[in-house]
mmCIF file of C-alpha atoms and ligand atoms in Angstrom:
data_model
loop_
_atom_site.group_PDB
_atom_site.id
_atom_site.type_symbol
_atom_site.label_atom_id
_atom_site.label_comp_id
_atom_site.label_asym_id
_atom_site.label_seq_id
_atom_site.Cartn_x
_atom_site.Cartn_y
_atom_site.Cartn_z
ATOM 1 C CA MET A 21 -61.428 -16.410 15.608
ATOM 2 C CA SER A 22 -62.355 -18.098 18.841
ATOM 3 C CA LYS A 23 -63.204 -15.910 21.782
ATOM 4 C CA PRO A 24 -60.974 -15.728 24.864
ATOM 5 C CA ARG A 25 -62.098 -18.074 27.634
ATOM 6 C CA ILE A 26 -62.523 -16.401 31.019
ATOM 7 C CA ALA A 27 -63.324 -18.006 34.374
ATOM 8 C CA ILE A 28 -65.117 -15.781 36.879
ATOM 9 C CA LEU A 29 -64.669 -16.660 40.540
ATOM 10 C CA ALA A 30 -67.239 -14.876 42.697
ATOM 11 C CA THR A 31 -66.651 -14.170 46.366
ATOM 12 C CA GLY A 32 -69.455 -11.709 47.239
ATOM 13 C CA GLY A 33 -69.082 -8.046 48.172
ATOM 14 C CA THR A 34 -71.157 -5.021 47.287
ATOM 15 C CA ILE A 35 -70.926 -5.939 43.631
ATOM 16 C CA ALA A 36 -73.369 -8.694 44.654
ATOM 17 C CA GLY A 37 -75.212 -6.469 47.138
ATOM 18 C CA VAL A 38 -78.917 -5.727 47.293
ATOM 19 C CA ALA A 39 -80.655 -2.677 48.767
ATOM 20 C CA ALA A 40 -84.363 -2.400 49.529
ATOM 21 C CA ASN A 41 -84.255 1.135 48.207
ATOM 22 C CA PRO A 42 -82.501 1.693 44.853
ATOM 23 C CA ALA A 43 -81.698 5.254 45.930
ATOM 24 C CA ALA A 44 -79.659 3.912 48.864
ATOM 25 C CA THR A 45 -75.933 3.451 48.488
ATOM 26 C CA ASP A 46 -75.553 2.382 52.122
ATOM 27 C CA GLY A 47 -77.567 0.184 54.443
ATOM 28 C CA TYR A 48 -77.740 -2.613 51.856
ATOM 29 C CA ARG A 49 -76.963 -6.310 52.124
ATOM 30 C CA SER A 50 -73.555 -7.117 50.661
ATOM 31 C CA ALA A 51 -72.857 -10.537 49.100
ATOM 32 C CA THR A 52 -76.429 -11.483 48.239
ATOM 33 C CA LEU A 53 -76.810 -12.090 44.489
ATOM 34 C CA PRO A 54 -75.230 -15.204 42.994
ATOM 35 C CA ILE A 55 -72.758 -14.772 40.154
ATOM 36 C CA ASP A 56 -75.351 -16.025 37.647
ATOM 37 C CA ALA A 57 -77.560 -13.048 38.502
ATOM 38 C CA LEU A 58 -74.650 -10.635 38.010
ATOM 39 C CA LEU A 59 -73.929 -12.197 34.624
ATOM 40 C CA ALA A 60 -77.592 -12.005 33.621
ATOM 41 C CA ALA A 61 -77.313 -8.218 33.997
ATOM 42 C CA LEU A 62 -74.552 -8.182 31.358
ATOM 43 C CA PRO A 63 -76.077 -9.643 28.199
ATOM 44 C CA GLY A 64 -73.218 -8.398 25.985
ATOM 45 C CA LEU A 65 -70.564 -10.231 27.927
ATOM 46 C CA GLY A 66 -70.769 -13.343 25.797
ATOM 47 C CA ASP A 67 -69.677 -11.317 22.764
ATOM 48 C CA ILE A 68 -66.393 -10.478 24.466
ATOM 49 C CA ALA A 69 -65.476 -13.820 25.973
ATOM 50 C CA GLU A 70 -66.605 -17.345 26.618
ATOM 51 C CA ILE A 71 -67.517 -17.238 30.302
ATOM 52 C CA GLN A 72 -67.467 -19.963 32.927
ATOM 53 C CA ALA A 73 -68.403 -18.852 36.419
ATOM 54 C CA GLU A 74 -68.340 -20.334 39.871
ATOM 55 C CA GLN A 75 -69.299 -19.113 43.324
ATOM 56 C CA VAL A 76 -66.197 -19.607 45.445
ATOM 57 C CA ALA A 77 -67.638 -17.765 48.462
ATOM 58 C CA GLN A 78 -70.445 -15.355 49.275
ATOM 59 C CA LEU A 79 -69.254 -12.921 51.929
ATOM 60 C CA ASP A 80 -68.897 -9.293 52.829
ATOM 61 C CA SER A 81 -65.166 -8.855 52.385
ATOM 62 C CA LYS A 82 -64.854 -7.182 55.796
ATOM 63 C CA ASP A 83 -65.264 -10.780 57.022
ATOM 64 C CA MET A 84 -62.559 -12.235 54.778
ATOM 65 C CA SER A 85 -61.055 -15.374 56.282
ATOM 66 C CA PHE A 86 -57.992 -17.531 55.735
ATOM 67 C CA ALA A 87 -60.322 -20.368 54.693
ATOM 68 C CA VAL A 88 -61.742 -18.283 51.834
ATOM 69 C CA TRP A 89 -58.252 -17.210 50.793
ATOM 70 C CA GLN A 90 -57.260 -20.877 50.736
ATOM 71 C CA ARG A 91 -60.283 -21.798 48.590
ATOM 72 C CA LEU A 92 -59.587 -18.938 46.218
ATOM 73 C CA ASP A 93 -55.979 -20.018 45.853
ATOM 74 C CA THR A 94 -57.072 -23.596 45.154
ATOM 75 C CA ARG A 95 -59.600 -22.541 42.518
ATOM 76 C CA ILE A 96 -57.235 -20.104 40.768
ATOM 77 C CA ARG A 97 -54.622 -22.827 40.543
ATOM 78 C CA ALA A 98 -57.164 -25.389 39.324
ATOM 79 C CA TRP A 99 -58.366 -23.115 36.510
ATOM 80 C CA ARG A 100 -54.854 -22.117 35.519
ATOM 81 C CA ASP A 101 -53.573 -25.694 35.549
ATOM 82 C CA SER A 102 -56.578 -26.898 33.533
ATOM 83 C CA GLY A 103 -55.297 -24.921 30.546
ATOM 84 C CA GLU A 104 -58.946 -24.308 29.707
ATOM 85 C CA VAL A 105 -59.005 -20.570 30.353
ATOM 86 C CA ASP A 106 -57.119 -17.548 29.046
ATOM 87 C CA GLY A 107 -57.799 -15.374 32.068
ATOM 88 C CA ILE A 108 -59.431 -15.301 35.488
ATOM 89 C CA VAL A 109 -61.662 -12.607 36.990
ATOM 90 C CA ILE A 110 -62.432 -12.487 40.710
ATOM 91 C CA THR A 111 -65.375 -10.489 42.063
ATOM 92 C CA HIS A 112 -64.665 -9.233 45.580
ATOM 93 C CA GLY A 113 -65.830 -6.740 48.196
ATOM 94 C CA THR A 114 -63.994 -3.444 48.230
ATOM 95 C CA ASP A 115 -63.279 -3.392 51.987
ATOM 96 C CA SER A 116 -60.503 -5.958 52.076
ATOM 97 C CA LEU A 117 -59.723 -6.065 48.358
ATOM 98 C CA GLU A 118 -56.268 -4.569 48.949
ATOM 99 C CA GLU A 119 -55.421 -7.443 51.322
ATOM 100 C CA THR A 120 -56.494 -10.190 48.907
ATOM 101 C CA ALA A 121 -54.686 -8.267 46.163
ATOM 102 C CA ILE A 122 -51.317 -8.328 47.942
ATOM 103 C CA LEU A 123 -51.865 -11.956 48.928
ATOM 104 C CA LEU A 124 -52.336 -12.901 45.276
ATOM 105 C CA HIS A 125 -49.439 -10.678 44.192
ATOM 106 C CA LEU A 126 -47.147 -12.595 46.540
ATOM 107 C CA THR A 127 -48.439 -16.092 45.777
ATOM 108 C CA GLN A 128 -49.624 -16.269 42.134
ATOM 109 C CA PRO A 129 -47.395 -16.476 39.059
ATOM 110 C CA ALA A 130 -47.606 -13.703 36.492
ATOM 111 C CA GLY A 131 -48.950 -15.935 33.718
ATOM 112 C CA ILE A 132 -52.481 -15.714 32.380
ATOM 113 C CA PRO A 133 -54.228 -12.556 33.632
ATOM 114 C CA VAL A 134 -55.810 -12.712 37.091
ATOM 115 C CA VAL A 135 -58.036 -9.659 37.587
ATOM 116 C CA LEU A 136 -59.856 -8.594 40.748
ATOM 117 C CA THR A 137 -62.880 -6.355 40.499
ATOM 118 C CA ALA A 138 -65.453 -4.905 42.891
ATOM 119 C CA ALA A 139 -68.106 -2.231 43.253
ATOM 120 C CA MET A 140 -68.854 0.606 45.612
ATOM 121 C CA ARG A 141 -72.604 0.569 44.977
ATOM 122 C CA PRO A 142 -74.915 -2.425 45.365
ATOM 123 C CA ALA A 143 -76.154 -4.149 42.241
ATOM 124 C CA THR A 144 -79.641 -2.686 42.751
ATOM 125 C CA ALA A 145 -78.495 0.944 43.116
ATOM 126 C CA VAL A 146 -79.213 3.736 40.688
ATOM 127 C CA SER A 147 -75.976 3.976 38.646
ATOM 128 C CA ALA A 148 -74.563 0.753 40.056
ATOM 129 C CA ASP A 149 -70.870 0.571 39.183
ATOM 130 C CA GLY A 150 -70.603 -3.226 39.428
ATOM 131 C CA PRO A 151 -71.824 -4.246 35.964
ATOM 132 C CA LEU A 152 -69.405 -1.922 34.159
ATOM 133 C CA ASN A 153 -66.526 -2.900 36.457
ATOM 134 C CA LEU A 154 -67.200 -6.590 35.805
ATOM 135 C CA LEU A 155 -67.443 -5.999 32.068
ATOM 136 C CA HIS A 156 -64.157 -4.065 32.143
ATOM 137 C CA ALA A 157 -62.467 -6.736 34.257
ATOM 138 C CA VAL A 158 -63.416 -9.351 31.668
ATOM 139 C CA ARG A 159 -62.122 -7.103 28.873
ATOM 140 C CA VAL A 160 -58.817 -6.668 30.713
ATOM 141 C CA ALA A 161 -58.518 -10.400 31.479
ATOM 142 C CA ALA A 162 -59.250 -11.192 27.839
ATOM 143 C CA HIS A 163 -56.669 -8.720 26.523
ATOM 144 C CA PRO A 164 -53.375 -10.300 25.381
ATOM 145 C CA GLY A 165 -51.435 -7.304 26.748
ATOM 146 C CA SER A 166 -52.577 -8.146 30.282
ATOM 147 C CA ALA A 167 -50.667 -11.438 30.406
ATOM 148 C CA ALA A 168 -47.544 -11.598 32.553
ATOM 149 C CA LEU A 169 -48.293 -8.280 34.282
ATOM 150 C CA GLY A 170 -49.074 -9.991 37.582
ATOM 151 C CA VAL A 171 -52.377 -9.804 39.411
ATOM 152 C CA LEU A 172 -54.444 -6.755 38.402
ATOM 153 C CA VAL A 173 -57.324 -4.799 39.904
ATOM 154 C CA VAL A 174 -59.875 -3.181 37.603
ATOM 155 C CA VAL A 175 -62.249 -0.602 39.086
ATOM 156 C CA ASN A 176 -63.696 2.665 37.884
ATOM 157 C CA GLN A 177 -62.114 2.336 34.432
ATOM 158 C CA GLU A 178 -58.615 2.042 35.901
ATOM 159 C CA ILE A 179 -56.201 -0.894 35.906
ATOM 160 C CA HIS A 180 -54.025 -1.143 39.013
ATOM 161 C CA ALA A 181 -51.211 -3.457 40.074
ATOM 162 C CA ALA A 182 -52.443 -5.649 42.936
ATOM 163 C CA ARG A 183 -49.316 -4.859 44.902
ATOM 164 C CA ASP A 184 -49.966 -1.129 44.878
ATOM 165 C CA VAL A 185 -53.728 -0.628 44.988
ATOM 166 C CA VAL A 186 -55.484 0.596 48.149
ATOM 167 C CA LYS A 187 -58.974 1.758 49.039
ATOM 168 C CA LEU A 188 -58.788 5.447 49.915
ATOM 169 C CA HIS A 189 -62.413 6.514 50.113
ATOM 170 C CA THR A 190 -65.376 5.227 52.125
ATOM 171 C CA GLY A 191 -68.045 5.811 49.541
ATOM 172 C CA ALA A 192 -66.882 7.278 46.246
ATOM 173 C CA VAL A 193 -66.925 5.246 43.052
ATOM 174 C CA GLN A 194 -63.334 6.421 42.556
ATOM 175 C CA ALA A 195 -62.339 4.789 45.858
ATOM 176 C CA PHE A 196 -59.155 3.057 44.680
ATOM 177 C CA ALA A 197 -55.718 4.407 43.933
ATOM 178 C CA SER A 198 -52.125 3.304 43.715
ATOM 179 C CA PRO A 199 -50.450 6.010 45.819
ATOM 180 C CA GLY A 200 -47.078 7.124 44.629
ATOM 181 C CA CYS A 201 -47.129 5.336 41.307
ATOM 182 C CA GLY A 202 -50.631 5.579 39.821
ATOM 183 C CA PRO A 203 -52.544 3.009 37.784
ATOM 184 C CA LEU A 204 -50.974 0.820 35.106
ATOM 185 C CA GLY A 205 -53.579 1.732 32.565
ATOM 186 C CA ALA A 206 -57.172 2.456 31.776
ATOM 187 C CA VAL A 207 -60.194 1.010 30.064
ATOM 188 C CA ALA A 208 -61.086 3.528 27.402
ATOM 189 C CA GLY A 209 -64.387 2.584 25.821
ATOM 190 C CA GLN A 210 -63.789 -0.877 24.393
ATOM 191 C CA GLN A 211 -60.027 -0.484 24.426
ATOM 192 C CA ILE A 212 -57.413 -1.361 27.017
ATOM 193 C CA ARG A 213 -54.635 1.209 27.253
ATOM 194 C CA TYR A 214 -51.554 0.432 29.314
ATOM 195 C CA GLY A 215 -49.314 3.357 30.209
ATOM 196 C CA ARG A 216 -46.622 1.455 32.068
ATOM 197 C CA ARG A 217 -45.610 -1.985 33.294
ATOM 198 C CA PRO A 218 -45.671 -2.916 36.995
ATOM 199 C CA VAL A 219 -42.384 -2.160 38.704
ATOM 200 C CA ALA A 220 -42.570 -5.126 41.093
ATOM 201 C CA LEU A 221 -42.354 -8.714 39.865
ATOM 202 C CA ALA A 222 -44.838 -11.186 41.356
ATOM 203 C CA GLY A 223 -43.821 -12.544 44.750
ATOM 204 C CA ILE A 224 -40.542 -11.470 46.278
ATOM 205 C CA GLY A 225 -38.725 -10.193 43.217
ATOM 206 C CA GLY A 226 -40.142 -13.045 41.129
ATOM 207 C CA ARG A 227 -39.908 -15.776 43.789
ATOM 208 C CA LEU A 228 -43.441 -16.781 44.802
ATOM 209 C CA LEU A 229 -44.489 -17.413 48.397
ATOM 210 C CA GLY A 230 -46.705 -20.357 49.330
ATOM 211 C CA MET A 231 -49.947 -20.343 51.309
ATOM 212 C CA PRO A 232 -49.260 -21.158 54.973
ATOM 213 C CA ALA A 233 -50.689 -24.391 56.358
ATOM 214 C CA ASP A 234 -51.195 -22.513 59.621
ATOM 215 C CA TRP A 235 -51.683 -18.766 59.503
ATOM 216 C CA PRO A 236 -49.627 -17.008 62.164
ATOM 217 C CA TRP A 237 -51.199 -14.444 64.473
ATOM 218 C CA VAL A 238 -50.179 -10.976 63.345
ATOM 219 C CA GLU A 239 -51.873 -7.786 64.517
ATOM 220 C CA VAL A 240 -51.803 -4.129 63.512
ATOM 221 C CA ILE A 241 -51.303 -1.590 66.302
ATOM 222 C CA VAL A 242 -51.928 2.091 65.685
ATOM 223 C CA SER A 243 -49.430 4.400 67.371
ATOM 224 C CA VAL A 244 -51.452 7.372 68.637
ATOM 225 C CA ALA A 245 -51.255 10.164 71.207
ATOM 226 C CA GLY A 246 -51.354 8.778 74.728
ATOM 227 C CA ALA A 247 -50.524 5.235 73.567
ATOM 228 C CA ARG A 248 -50.030 2.643 76.331
ATOM 229 C CA ARG A 249 -47.701 -0.321 76.364
ATOM 230 C CA GLN A 250 -50.383 -2.586 77.865
ATOM 231 C CA LEU A 251 -51.811 -3.170 74.402
ATOM 232 C CA VAL A 252 -48.531 -4.678 73.231
ATOM 233 C CA ASP A 253 -47.911 -6.562 76.475
ATOM 234 C CA GLY A 254 -51.381 -8.077 76.399
ATOM 235 C CA LEU A 255 -50.974 -9.339 72.852
ATOM 236 C CA VAL A 256 -47.554 -10.794 73.597
ATOM 237 C CA GLN A 257 -48.915 -12.594 76.649
ATOM 238 C CA GLN A 258 -51.666 -14.053 74.443
ATOM 239 C CA GLY A 259 -49.115 -15.368 71.950
ATOM 240 C CA VAL A 260 -49.075 -12.874 69.092
ATOM 241 C CA GLN A 261 -46.327 -13.707 66.582
ATOM 242 C CA GLY A 262 -46.038 -10.495 64.632
ATOM 243 C CA LEU A 263 -46.937 -6.811 65.008
ATOM 244 C CA VAL A 264 -47.272 -4.195 62.311
ATOM 245 C CA ILE A 265 -47.121 -0.716 63.790
ATOM 246 C CA ALA A 266 -49.268 1.808 61.935
ATOM 247 C CA GLY A 267 -47.318 4.840 63.030
ATOM 248 C CA PRO A 268 -47.737 8.474 62.102
ATOM 249 C CA GLY A 269 -45.663 9.908 59.276
ATOM 250 C CA ASN A 270 -42.512 7.977 58.449
ATOM 251 C CA GLY A 271 -43.489 5.013 60.636
ATOM 252 C CA SER A 272 -42.617 6.678 63.910
ATOM 253 C CA ILE A 273 -43.643 4.982 67.141
ATOM 254 C CA HIS A 274 -44.846 6.513 70.420
ATOM 255 C CA GLU A 275 -42.134 6.318 73.071
ATOM 256 C CA ALA A 276 -44.539 4.548 75.442
ATOM 257 C CA LEU A 277 -44.753 1.599 73.040
ATOM 258 C CA LEU A 278 -41.049 1.256 72.274
ATOM 259 C CA PRO A 279 -39.912 -0.602 75.424
ATOM 260 C CA ALA A 280 -42.865 -3.000 75.099
ATOM 261 C CA LEU A 281 -42.019 -3.622 71.442
ATOM 262 C CA ALA A 282 -38.360 -4.187 72.286
ATOM 263 C CA ASP A 283 -39.436 -6.761 74.900
ATOM 264 C CA ALA A 284 -41.763 -8.373 72.373
ATOM 265 C CA TRP A 285 -38.957 -8.572 69.823
ATOM 266 C CA ARG A 286 -36.633 -10.300 72.299
ATOM 267 C CA GLN A 287 -39.424 -12.818 72.935
ATOM 268 C CA GLY A 288 -39.567 -13.653 69.233
ATOM 269 C CA VAL A 289 -42.324 -11.334 67.993
ATOM 270 C CA ALA A 290 -41.563 -9.858 64.560
ATOM 271 C CA VAL A 291 -42.215 -6.096 64.735
ATOM 272 C CA VAL A 292 -42.302 -3.905 61.634
ATOM 273 C CA ARG A 293 -42.930 -0.188 61.186
ATOM 274 C CA GLY A 294 -45.557 0.980 58.742
ATOM 275 C CA SER A 295 -47.321 4.285 58.287
ATOM 276 C CA ARG A 296 -50.912 5.293 58.897
ATOM 277 C CA SER A 297 -50.439 8.242 56.531
ATOM 278 C CA GLY A 298 -51.928 6.514 53.505
ATOM 279 C CA ALA A 299 -49.156 7.237 51.030
ATOM 280 C CA GLY A 300 -45.391 7.392 50.906
ATOM 281 C CA TYR A 301 -42.403 5.237 51.734
ATOM 282 C CA VAL A 302 -41.344 4.352 55.280
ATOM 283 C CA THR A 303 -37.585 4.610 55.248
ATOM 284 C CA SER A 304 -35.546 1.982 57.048
ATOM 285 C CA ALA A 305 -33.100 2.338 59.887
ATOM 286 C CA THR A 306 -31.809 -1.167 59.419
ATOM 287 C CA GLY A 307 -28.398 -0.350 60.786
ATOM 288 C CA VAL A 308 -29.937 0.541 64.128
ATOM 289 C CA ALA A 309 -32.208 -2.485 64.143
ATOM 290 C CA ALA A 310 -29.426 -4.820 63.084
ATOM 291 C CA ALA A 311 -27.354 -3.590 66.003
ATOM 292 C CA GLY A 312 -30.134 -4.808 68.290
ATOM 293 C CA GLU A 313 -31.136 -1.386 69.551
ATOM 294 C CA HIS A 314 -34.768 -1.953 68.868
ATOM 295 C CA ALA A 315 -35.971 0.487 71.496
ATOM 296 C CA ALA A 316 -34.482 3.321 69.471
ATOM 297 C CA PRO A 317 -37.132 5.258 67.547
ATOM 298 C CA GLY A 318 -37.161 3.983 64.016
ATOM 299 C CA GLY A 319 -35.085 0.927 64.874
ATOM 300 C CA PHE A 320 -37.532 -1.696 63.701
ATOM 301 C CA PRO A 321 -37.622 -2.844 60.069
ATOM 302 C CA ALA A 322 -39.881 -0.759 57.834
ATOM 303 C CA THR A 323 -42.681 -1.906 55.542
ATOM 304 C CA ALA A 324 -41.480 0.271 52.643
ATOM 305 C CA ASP A 325 -44.579 1.564 50.841
ATOM 306 C CA LEU A 326 -47.003 -1.175 51.887
ATOM 307 C CA ASN A 327 -49.806 0.130 54.059
ATOM 308 C CA PRO A 328 -50.301 -1.639 57.416
ATOM 309 C CA ALA A 329 -53.077 -3.957 56.179
ATOM 310 C CA LYS A 330 -50.986 -5.066 53.206
ATOM 311 C CA ALA A 331 -47.817 -5.328 55.290
ATOM 312 C CA ARG A 332 -49.660 -7.599 57.732
ATOM 313 C CA VAL A 333 -50.511 -10.031 54.909
ATOM 314 C CA ALA A 334 -46.882 -10.045 53.779
ATOM 315 C CA LEU A 335 -45.640 -10.628 57.328
ATOM 316 C CA MET A 336 -48.142 -13.464 57.845
ATOM 317 C CA LEU A 337 -46.898 -15.137 54.670
ATOM 318 C CA ALA A 338 -43.260 -14.684 55.710
ATOM 319 C CA LEU A 339 -43.815 -16.135 59.171
ATOM 320 C CA GLY A 340 -46.317 -18.764 58.078
ATOM 321 C CA THR A 341 -44.123 -20.211 55.351
ATOM 322 C CA GLY A 342 -40.902 -20.032 57.348
ATOM 323 C CA GLU A 343 -39.308 -17.522 54.993
ATOM 324 C CA ALA A 344 -35.576 -18.108 55.309
ATOM 325 C CA GLY A 345 -33.740 -15.980 57.840
ATOM 326 C CA ILE A 346 -36.728 -14.014 59.163
ATOM 327 C CA ILE A 347 -36.609 -15.764 62.526
ATOM 328 C CA GLY A 348 -33.029 -16.392 63.627
ATOM 329 C CA ALA A 349 -31.544 -19.448 65.321
ATOM 330 C CA GLN A 350 -32.291 -18.106 68.806
ATOM 331 C CA GLY A 351 -35.963 -17.619 67.911
ATOM 332 C CA VAL A 352 -35.458 -13.846 67.671
ATOM 333 C CA PRO A 353 -36.410 -12.049 64.429
ATOM 334 C CA ASP A 354 -33.607 -10.912 62.156
ATOM 335 C CA ALA A 355 -34.120 -7.219 61.457
ATOM 336 C CA LEU A 356 -31.956 -7.161 58.355
ATOM 337 C CA ALA A 357 -33.703 -10.180 56.817
ATOM 338 C CA LEU A 358 -37.110 -8.655 57.544
ATOM 339 C CA GLN A 359 -36.058 -5.338 56.062
ATOM 340 C CA GLN A 360 -34.756 -7.046 52.923
ATOM 341 C CA PHE A 361 -37.970 -9.063 52.645
ATOM 342 C CA PHE A 362 -40.124 -5.926 52.635
ATOM 343 C CA GLU A 363 -37.839 -4.087 50.247
ATOM 344 C CA ALA A 364 -38.005 -6.993 47.780
ATOM 345 C CA ILE A 365 -41.824 -6.952 47.557
HETATM 346 N N1 LIG B 426 -68.540 -4.294 52.793
HETATM 347 C C1 LIG B 426 -68.462 -4.505 51.366
HETATM 348 C C2 LIG B 426 -67.441 -5.593 51.115
HETATM 349 O O1 LIG B 426 -66.285 -5.353 51.215
HETATM 350 C C3 LIG B 426 -68.069 -3.235 50.714
HETATM 351 C C4 LIG B 426 -67.938 -3.304 49.222
HETATM 352 O O2 LIG B 426 -67.827 -4.349 48.597
HETATM 353 O O3 LIG B 426 -67.899 -2.207 48.614
HETATM 354 O O4 LIG B 426 -67.813 -6.703 50.842
#
């Protein structure tokens, strides 16, 4: 039987990192080794799949850019449309992996498997996790049961839905989790074991979003003790188009920020409430927001269970692709439409 054909798209990250001292798991250079060098460290890979690899980018994912996202999108589509591969693996840095993951969840069809992987330790480290993660990602991408599940993330022997996965630890190999719902499955030895299917369909309930031609300016603001409205006012004056509030607990917002956010909203800035808590669902108060009382605590649309970094990507896509109804006829955001958008992700 012929082997599955897998394309590997490399973008850099610690999985391609090099340290002067193999005992060091920090202070290394991320995004250094080319994909060919990573593959050379995995001689058994060719027994699992027929591999084609390309270097799409070579960056520390803390520096992820819209241009790299655009290139990645183009290359994923090119490989998928070629019909020449059965799955795609993307190597990525861990820092912004959750952002690229939600981007791909919202924009890529759930057809052949698309699997992101990464590493917490540089390739030169004692007990580097990258080689095994890459091997497992290829196994998952090559597995027939991975098709149509949407974009996946494989790290530390776990398989996560791209929509749900977040980085929760600065240095541990077990840095990733899907808060509230857990992983979809696991890599157990040479086997792939799925325990459940993803709850969310790709895109907005199965309807895919496009990549914006122009990416809108959306910022995340953390609501903290002693917050000042000048932060919001300054951004609005500079032309910000969307704000994700990373509030404490259930997306609550400091009273000093609320009047500034209400002013921003009236000037056409889309404001949504997320949580800085790391897990849990931000409940909506859409009735209040829909009534236009945006200065009321909790009156802005909520990001559901997307963390602020993920919610920002979703809001950029909504604004950048002119998602129907999000900005009303008067140029003012529609709270109900925004709330429905986030609840459909
Ligand atoms: N700074 C690195 C990156 O995101 C961290 C990592 O990959 O673990 O590219």
